[in-house]
């Protein structure tokens, strides 16, 4: 996997982002093309290209993405009403940046199926 994805450059602070969460393992920032009133991406600081590239030793790291998203949803005030988290995998799954990332979408009613 390339260490020079858009998200890697955001992690290295080479590209500005509206960062809403950071810890040792995870960075969270607002999506520049939001699909909901709240749309935040949570990315691991370790470069992993796709869901299929996640290894057993990455299980805790991937779990940290979900914990960061849930904590943010509570802070943002959308946890009570609900929100959606999504991970896309490869082109047909809608993945456009090949560095795994968890989308948190909220602040409005979500439809189903997602499309």
Tab-separated table of N, CA and C in Angstrom:
chain	number	residue	atom	x	y	z
A	1	UNK	N	0.837	-1.188	0.000
A	1	UNK	CA	0.000	0.000	0.000
A	1	UNK	C	0.871	1.236	0.000
A	2	UNK	N	0.451	2.222	-0.715
A	2	UNK	CA	1.156	3.498	-0.743
A	2	UNK	C	0.990	4.214	0.580
A	3	UNK	N	2.078	4.761	1.081
A	3	UNK	CA	2.037	5.570	2.294
A	3	UNK	C	1.688	7.016	1.946
A	4	UNK	N	1.348	7.281	0.681
A	4	UNK	CA	1.095	8.644	0.244
A	4	UNK	C	-0.353	8.858	-0.175
A	5	UNK	N	-1.282	8.201	0.505
A	5	UNK	CA	-2.692	8.451	0.222
A	5	UNK	C	-3.076	9.822	0.771
A	6	UNK	N	-4.220	10.291	0.350
A	6	UNK	CA	-4.755	11.547	0.869
A	6	UNK	C	-4.820	11.509	2.394
A	7	UNK	N	-5.271	10.400	2.954
A	7	UNK	CA	-5.419	10.313	4.407
A	7	UNK	C	-4.063	10.273	5.101
A	8	UNK	N	-3.084	9.602	4.513
A	8	UNK	CA	-1.739	9.606	5.095
A	8	UNK	C	-1.189	11.025	5.132
A	9	UNK	N	-1.466	11.786	4.103
A	9	UNK	CA	-0.993	13.174	4.061
A	9	UNK	C	-1.716	14.031	5.098
A	10	UNK	N	-2.993	13.752	5.354
A	10	UNK	CA	-3.716	14.450	6.418
A	10	UNK	C	-3.127	14.073	7.771
A	11	UNK	N	-2.865	12.791	7.988
A	11	UNK	CA	-2.273	12.331	9.246
A	11	UNK	C	-0.939	13.029	9.487
A	12	UNK	N	-0.143	13.190	8.433
A	12	UNK	CA	1.169	13.859	8.553
A	12	UNK	C	1.060	15.381	8.573
A	13	UNK	N	-0.173	15.899	8.490
A	13	UNK	CA	-0.450	17.344	8.511
A	13	UNK	C	0.098	18.066	7.281
A	14	UNK	N	0.206	17.358	6.173
A	14	UNK	CA	0.620	17.972	4.912
A	14	UNK	C	-0.571	18.611	4.201
A	15	UNK	N	-1.772	18.150	4.547
A	15	UNK	CA	-3.025	18.683	4.001
A	15	UNK	C	-3.879	19.074	5.201
A	16	UNK	N	-4.462	20.272	5.190
A	16	UNK	CA	-5.296	20.676	6.331
A	16	UNK	C	-6.599	19.881	6.387
A	17	UNK	N	-7.089	19.709	7.595
A	17	UNK	CA	-8.365	19.029	7.816
A	17	UNK	C	-8.975	19.576	9.096
A	18	UNK	N	-10.297	19.484	9.193
A	18	UNK	CA	-11.010	19.877	10.401
A	18	UNK	C	-11.008	18.674	11.342
A	19	UNK	N	-9.975	18.581	12.144
A	19	UNK	CA	-9.763	17.422	13.019
A	19	UNK	C	-10.634	17.541	14.264
A	20	UNK	N	-11.391	16.472	14.540
A	20	UNK	CA	-12.292	16.458	15.686
A	20	UNK	C	-11.889	15.423	16.730
A	21	UNK	N	-10.939	14.558	16.382
A	21	UNK	CA	-10.476	13.515	17.311
A	21	UNK	C	-9.056	13.132	16.933
A	22	UNK	N	-8.236	12.962	17.952
A	22	UNK	CA	-6.912	12.385	17.711
A	22	UNK	C	-6.442	11.703	18.976
A	23	UNK	N	-5.923	10.505	18.795
A	23	UNK	CA	-5.221	9.809	19.857
A	23	UNK	C	-4.021	9.115	19.226
A	24	UNK	N	-3.392	8.253	19.944
A	24	UNK	CA	-2.175	7.597	19.457
A	24	UNK	C	-2.408	6.769	18.196
A	25	UNK	N	-3.626	6.252	18.032
A	25	UNK	CA	-3.914	5.293	16.965
A	25	UNK	C	-4.868	5.784	15.877
A	26	UNK	N	-5.705	6.774	16.189
A	26	UNK	CA	-6.821	7.148	15.319
A	26	UNK	C	-6.870	8.664	15.140
A	27	UNK	N	-7.205	9.076	13.913
A	27	UNK	CA	-7.471	10.478	13.616
A	27	UNK	C	-8.896	10.574	13.077
A	28	UNK	N	-9.655	11.538	13.553
A	28	UNK	CA	-11.012	11.785	13.063
A	28	UNK	C	-11.112	13.198	12.531
A	29	UNK	N	-11.703	13.347	11.346
A	29	UNK	CA	-11.833	14.671	10.747
A	29	UNK	C	-13.116	14.736	9.929
A	30	UNK	N	-13.635	15.948	9.791
A	30	UNK	CA	-14.883	16.147	9.052
A	30	UNK	C	-14.649	15.919	7.556
A	31	UNK	N	-15.614	15.264	6.914
A	31	UNK	CA	-15.551	15.002	5.474
A	31	UNK	C	-15.700	16.325	4.720
A	32	UNK	N	-14.894	16.517	3.687
A	32	UNK	CA	-14.973	17.773	2.924
A	32	UNK	C	-16.181	17.819	1.993
A	33	UNK	N	-16.829	16.675	1.785
A	33	UNK	CA	-18.038	16.607	0.957
A	33	UNK	C	-19.111	15.857	1.752
A	34	UNK	N	-19.627	16.483	2.815
A	34	UNK	CA	-20.517	15.753	3.734
A	34	UNK	C	-21.820	15.301	3.093
A	35	UNK	N	-22.235	14.105	3.481
A	35	UNK	CA	-23.489	13.509	3.005
A	35	UNK	C	-24.575	13.558	4.071
A	36	UNK	N	-24.280	14.199	5.192
A	36	UNK	CA	-25.224	14.375	6.294
A	36	UNK	C	-24.748	15.586	7.084
A	37	UNK	N	-25.604	16.154	7.947
A	37	UNK	CA	-25.158	17.295	8.751
A	37	UNK	C	-23.890	17.010	9.561
A	38	UNK	N	-23.761	15.788	10.028
A	38	UNK	CA	-22.523	15.354	10.681
A	38	UNK	C	-21.945	14.239	9.821
A	39	UNK	N	-20.738	14.433	9.307
A	39	UNK	CA	-20.070	13.411	8.498
A	39	UNK	C	-18.583	13.497	8.822
A	40	UNK	N	-18.123	12.534	9.596
A	40	UNK	CA	-16.744	12.502	10.071
A	40	UNK	C	-16.116	11.187	9.644
A	41	UNK	N	-14.847	11.250	9.254
A	41	UNK	CA	-14.078	10.061	8.903
A	41	UNK	C	-13.115	9.752	10.042
A	42	UNK	N	-13.080	8.487	10.436
A	42	UNK	CA	-12.128	8.020	11.435
A	42	UNK	C	-11.166	7.077	10.732
A	43	UNK	N	-9.875	7.401	10.791
A	43	UNK	CA	-8.860	6.626	10.078
A	43	UNK	C	-7.801	6.150	11.055
A	44	UNK	N	-7.299	4.933	10.843
A	44	UNK	CA	-6.173	4.503	11.670
A	44	UNK	C	-4.903	5.208	11.199
A	45	UNK	N	-4.027	5.483	12.125
A	45	UNK	CA	-2.753	6.088	11.738
A	45	UNK	C	-1.850	5.068	11.043
A	46	UNK	N	-2.133	3.801	11.231
A	46	UNK	CA	-1.435	2.740	10.495
A	46	UNK	C	-2.085	2.613	9.122
A	47	UNK	N	-1.286	2.565	8.089
A	47	UNK	CA	-1.802	2.454	6.724
A	47	UNK	C	-2.257	1.022	6.444
A	48	UNK	N	-3.562	0.873	6.179
A	48	UNK	CA	-4.157	-0.399	5.773
A	48	UNK	C	-5.045	-0.049	4.578
A	49	UNK	N	-4.814	-0.654	3.431
A	49	UNK	CA	-5.476	-0.240	2.198
A	49	UNK	C	-6.976	-0.523	2.187
A	50	UNK	N	-7.383	-1.754	2.459
A	50	UNK	CA	-8.790	-2.135	2.360
A	50	UNK	C	-9.170	-3.012	3.544
A	51	UNK	N	-10.451	-3.236	3.709
A	51	UNK	CA	-10.917	-4.147	4.747
A	51	UNK	C	-10.276	-5.517	4.562
A	52	UNK	N	-10.092	-5.941	3.321
A	52	UNK	CA	-9.484	-7.247	3.053
A	52	UNK	C	-8.024	-7.324	3.481
A	53	UNK	N	-7.396	-6.174	3.721
A	53	UNK	CA	-5.997	-6.149	4.151
A	53	UNK	C	-5.837	-6.117	5.660
A	54	UNK	N	-6.941	-6.062	6.391
A	54	UNK	CA	-6.873	-6.074	7.849
A	54	UNK	C	-6.382	-7.450	8.290
A	55	UNK	N	-5.410	-7.455	9.180
A	55	UNK	CA	-4.836	-8.691	9.709
A	55	UNK	C	-5.350	-8.931	11.125
A	56	UNK	N	-5.268	-10.164	11.628
A	56	UNK	CA	-5.737	-10.435	12.992
A	56	UNK	C	-5.123	-9.494	14.033
A	57	UNK	N	-3.877	-9.131	13.844
A	57	UNK	CA	-3.228	-8.236	14.810
A	57	UNK	C	-3.771	-6.803	14.735
A	58	UNK	N	-4.584	-6.491	13.721
A	58	UNK	CA	-5.193	-5.166	13.580
A	58	UNK	C	-6.569	-5.075	14.242
A	59	UNK	N	-7.046	-6.168	14.828
A	59	UNK	CA	-8.409	-6.191	15.378
A	59	UNK	C	-8.620	-5.093	16.416
A	60	UNK	N	-7.683	-4.909	17.321
A	60	UNK	CA	-7.837	-3.869	18.342
A	60	UNK	C	-7.849	-2.484	17.698
A	61	UNK	N	-6.991	-2.263	16.725
A	61	UNK	CA	-6.937	-0.972	16.039
A	61	UNK	C	-8.267	-0.655	15.356
A	62	UNK	N	-8.842	-1.628	14.666
A	62	UNK	CA	-10.121	-1.417	13.986
A	62	UNK	C	-11.217	-1.145	15.026
A	63	UNK	N	-11.172	-1.842	16.134
A	63	UNK	CA	-12.118	-1.579	17.215
A	63	UNK	C	-12.007	-0.155	17.731
A	64	UNK	N	-10.799	0.382	17.757
A	64	UNK	CA	-10.584	1.762	18.211
A	64	UNK	C	-11.286	2.773	17.298
A	65	UNK	N	-11.425	2.459	16.003
A	65	UNK	CA	-12.161	3.347	15.102
A	65	UNK	C	-13.607	3.479	15.572
A	66	UNK	N	-14.228	2.354	15.914
A	66	UNK	CA	-15.610	2.352	16.364
A	66	UNK	C	-15.762	3.040	17.715
A	67	UNK	N	-14.818	2.817	18.624
A	67	UNK	CA	-14.876	3.479	19.933
A	67	UNK	C	-14.746	4.990	19.783
A	68	UNK	N	-13.850	5.435	18.903
A	68	UNK	CA	-13.684	6.874	18.666
A	68	UNK	C	-14.950	7.465	18.061
A	69	UNK	N	-15.566	6.752	17.113
A	69	UNK	CA	-16.790	7.237	16.477
A	69	UNK	C	-17.923	7.341	17.497
A	70	UNK	N	-18.092	6.344	18.337
A	70	UNK	CA	-19.163	6.361	19.337
A	70	UNK	C	-18.959	7.495	20.338
A	71	UNK	N	-17.723	7.701	20.780
A	71	UNK	CA	-17.442	8.789	21.720
A	71	UNK	C	-17.732	10.138	21.068
A	72	UNK	N	-17.357	10.287	19.800
A	72	UNK	CA	-17.624	11.540	19.098
A	72	UNK	C	-19.123	11.770	18.958
A	73	UNK	N	-19.877	10.728	18.611
A	73	UNK	CA	-21.331	10.858	18.455
A	73	UNK	C	-21.967	11.332	19.765
A	74	UNK	N	-21.493	10.826	20.883
A	74	UNK	CA	-22.010	11.281	22.179
A	74	UNK	C	-21.668	12.756	22.402
A	75	UNK	N	-20.421	13.137	22.128
A	75	UNK	CA	-20.004	14.537	22.310
A	75	UNK	C	-20.767	15.475	21.376
A	76	UNK	N	-21.030	15.009	20.159
A	76	UNK	CA	-21.702	15.835	19.145
A	76	UNK	C	-23.209	15.926	19.396
A	77	UNK	N	-23.722	15.072	20.281
A	77	UNK	CA	-25.137	15.111	20.620
A	77	UNK	C	-26.040	14.363	19.660
A	78	UNK	N	-25.484	13.449	18.879
A	78	UNK	CA	-26.310	12.690	17.926
A	78	UNK	C	-26.518	11.242	18.340
A	79	UNK	N	-25.882	10.811	19.414
A	79	UNK	CA	-25.971	9.406	19.819
A	79	UNK	C	-27.387	9.021	20.228
A	80	UNK	N	-28.082	9.900	20.910
A	80	UNK	CA	-29.435	9.591	21.405
A	80	UNK	C	-30.388	9.283	20.260
A	81	UNK	N	-30.363	10.092	19.205
A	81	UNK	CA	-31.262	9.880	18.068
A	81	UNK	C	-30.768	8.788	17.137
A	82	UNK	N	-29.461	8.578	17.089
A	82	UNK	CA	-28.874	7.540	16.246
A	82	UNK	C	-28.027	8.104	15.124
A	83	UNK	N	-27.205	7.251	14.591
A	83	UNK	CA	-26.270	7.614	13.533
A	83	UNK	C	-25.888	6.353	12.780
A	84	UNK	N	-25.171	6.531	11.700
A	84	UNK	CA	-24.733	5.397	10.882
A	84	UNK	C	-23.216	5.401	10.803
A	85	UNK	N	-22.624	4.207	10.810
A	85	UNK	CA	-21.198	4.062	10.525
A	85	UNK	C	-21.063	3.124	9.339
A	86	UNK	N	-20.143	3.464	8.430
A	86	UNK	CA	-19.980	2.716	7.186
A	86	UNK	C	-18.502	2.595	6.867
A	87	UNK	N	-18.104	1.418	6.396
A	87	UNK	CA	-16.778	1.225	5.816
A	87	UNK	C	-16.986	0.650	4.422
A	88	UNK	N	-16.402	1.277	3.434
A	88	UNK	CA	-16.501	0.796	2.056
A	88	UNK	C	-15.250	-0.001	1.704
A	89	UNK	N	-15.405	-0.969	0.813
A	89	UNK	CA	-14.269	-1.793	0.408
A	89	UNK	C	-14.191	-1.882	-1.111
A	90	UNK	N	-13.146	-1.322	-1.640
A	90	UNK	CA	-12.813	-1.327	-3.066
A	90	UNK	C	-13.845	-0.573	-3.911
A	91	UNK	N	-13.609	-0.566	-5.207
A	91	UNK	CA	-14.369	0.276	-6.135
A	91	UNK	C	-15.873	0.011	-6.087
A	92	UNK	N	-16.288	-1.245	-6.201
A	92	UNK	CA	-17.725	-1.537	-6.223
A	92	UNK	C	-18.381	-1.261	-4.881
A	93	UNK	N	-17.590	-1.266	-3.810
A	93	UNK	CA	-18.113	-0.942	-2.488
A	93	UNK	C	-18.128	0.550	-2.208
A	94	UNK	N	-17.570	1.348	-3.125
A	94	UNK	CA	-17.580	2.790	-2.967
A	94	UNK	C	-16.332	3.379	-2.345
A	95	UNK	N	-15.283	2.575	-2.177
A	95	UNK	CA	-14.046	3.093	-1.584
A	95	UNK	C	-13.297	3.942	-2.600
A	96	UNK	N	-12.962	5.166	-2.221
A	96	UNK	CA	-12.232	6.051	-3.130
A	96	UNK	C	-10.821	6.360	-2.649
A	97	UNK	N	-10.565	6.212	-1.352
A	97	UNK	CA	-9.217	6.382	-0.809
A	97	UNK	C	-8.806	5.041	-0.218
A	98	UNK	N	-7.684	4.524	-0.661
A	98	UNK	CA	-7.250	3.184	-0.251
A	98	UNK	C	-6.417	3.240	1.024
A	99	UNK	N	-7.107	3.674	2.069
A	99	UNK	CA	-6.647	3.694	3.465
A	99	UNK	C	-7.944	3.526	4.234
A	100	UNK	N	-8.110	2.400	4.931
A	100	UNK	CA	-9.411	2.137	5.545
A	100	UNK	C	-9.864	3.337	6.371
A	101	UNK	N	-11.175	3.539	6.370
A	101	UNK	CA	-11.755	4.638	7.125
A	101	UNK	C	-13.211	4.328	7.427
A	102	UNK	N	-13.615	4.796	8.583
A	102	UNK	CA	-14.974	4.604	9.061
A	102	UNK	C	-15.706	5.935	8.911
A	103	UNK	N	-16.799	5.927	8.148
A	103	UNK	CA	-17.640	7.117	8.029
A	103	UNK	C	-18.640	7.111	9.181
A	104	UNK	N	-18.776	8.228	9.866
A	104	UNK	CA	-19.851	8.427	10.824
A	104	UNK	C	-20.769	9.482	10.221
A	105	UNK	N	-22.040	9.123	10.040
A	105	UNK	CA	-23.030	10.037	9.462
A	105	UNK	C	-24.188	10.177	10.439
A	106	UNK	N	-24.617	11.404	10.667
A	106	UNK	CA	-25.723	11.621	11.590
A	106	UNK	C	-26.290	13.012	11.456
A	107	UNK	N	-27.215	13.312	12.346
A	107	UNK	CA	-27.854	14.616	12.341
A	107	UNK	C	-29.089	14.681	11.457
A	108	UNK	N	-29.484	13.550	10.898
A	108	UNK	CA	-30.719	13.461	10.104
A	108	UNK	C	-31.153	12.002	10.077
A	109	UNK	N	-32.380	11.782	9.633
A	109	UNK	CA	-32.885	10.409	9.472
A	109	UNK	C	-32.184	9.757	8.289
A	110	UNK	N	-31.669	8.570	8.485
A	110	UNK	CA	-31.014	7.819	7.417
A	110	UNK	C	-32.045	6.914	6.736
A	111	UNK	N	-31.927	6.776	5.424
A	111	UNK	CA	-32.817	5.887	4.681
A	111	UNK	C	-32.228	4.486	4.570
A	112	UNK	N	-33.084	3.527	4.224
A	112	UNK	CA	-32.637	2.160	3.991
A	112	UNK	C	-33.414	1.595	2.832
A	113	UNK	N	-32.830	0.891	1.902
A	113	UNK	CA	-31.391	0.587	1.851
A	113	UNK	C	-30.568	1.820	1.487
A	114	UNK	N	-29.282	1.795	1.807
A	114	UNK	CA	-28.453	2.973	1.602
A	114	UNK	C	-28.169	3.328	0.155
A	115	UNK	N	-28.248	2.378	-0.779
A	115	UNK	CA	-28.113	2.727	-2.180
A	115	UNK	C	-26.903	2.282	-2.881
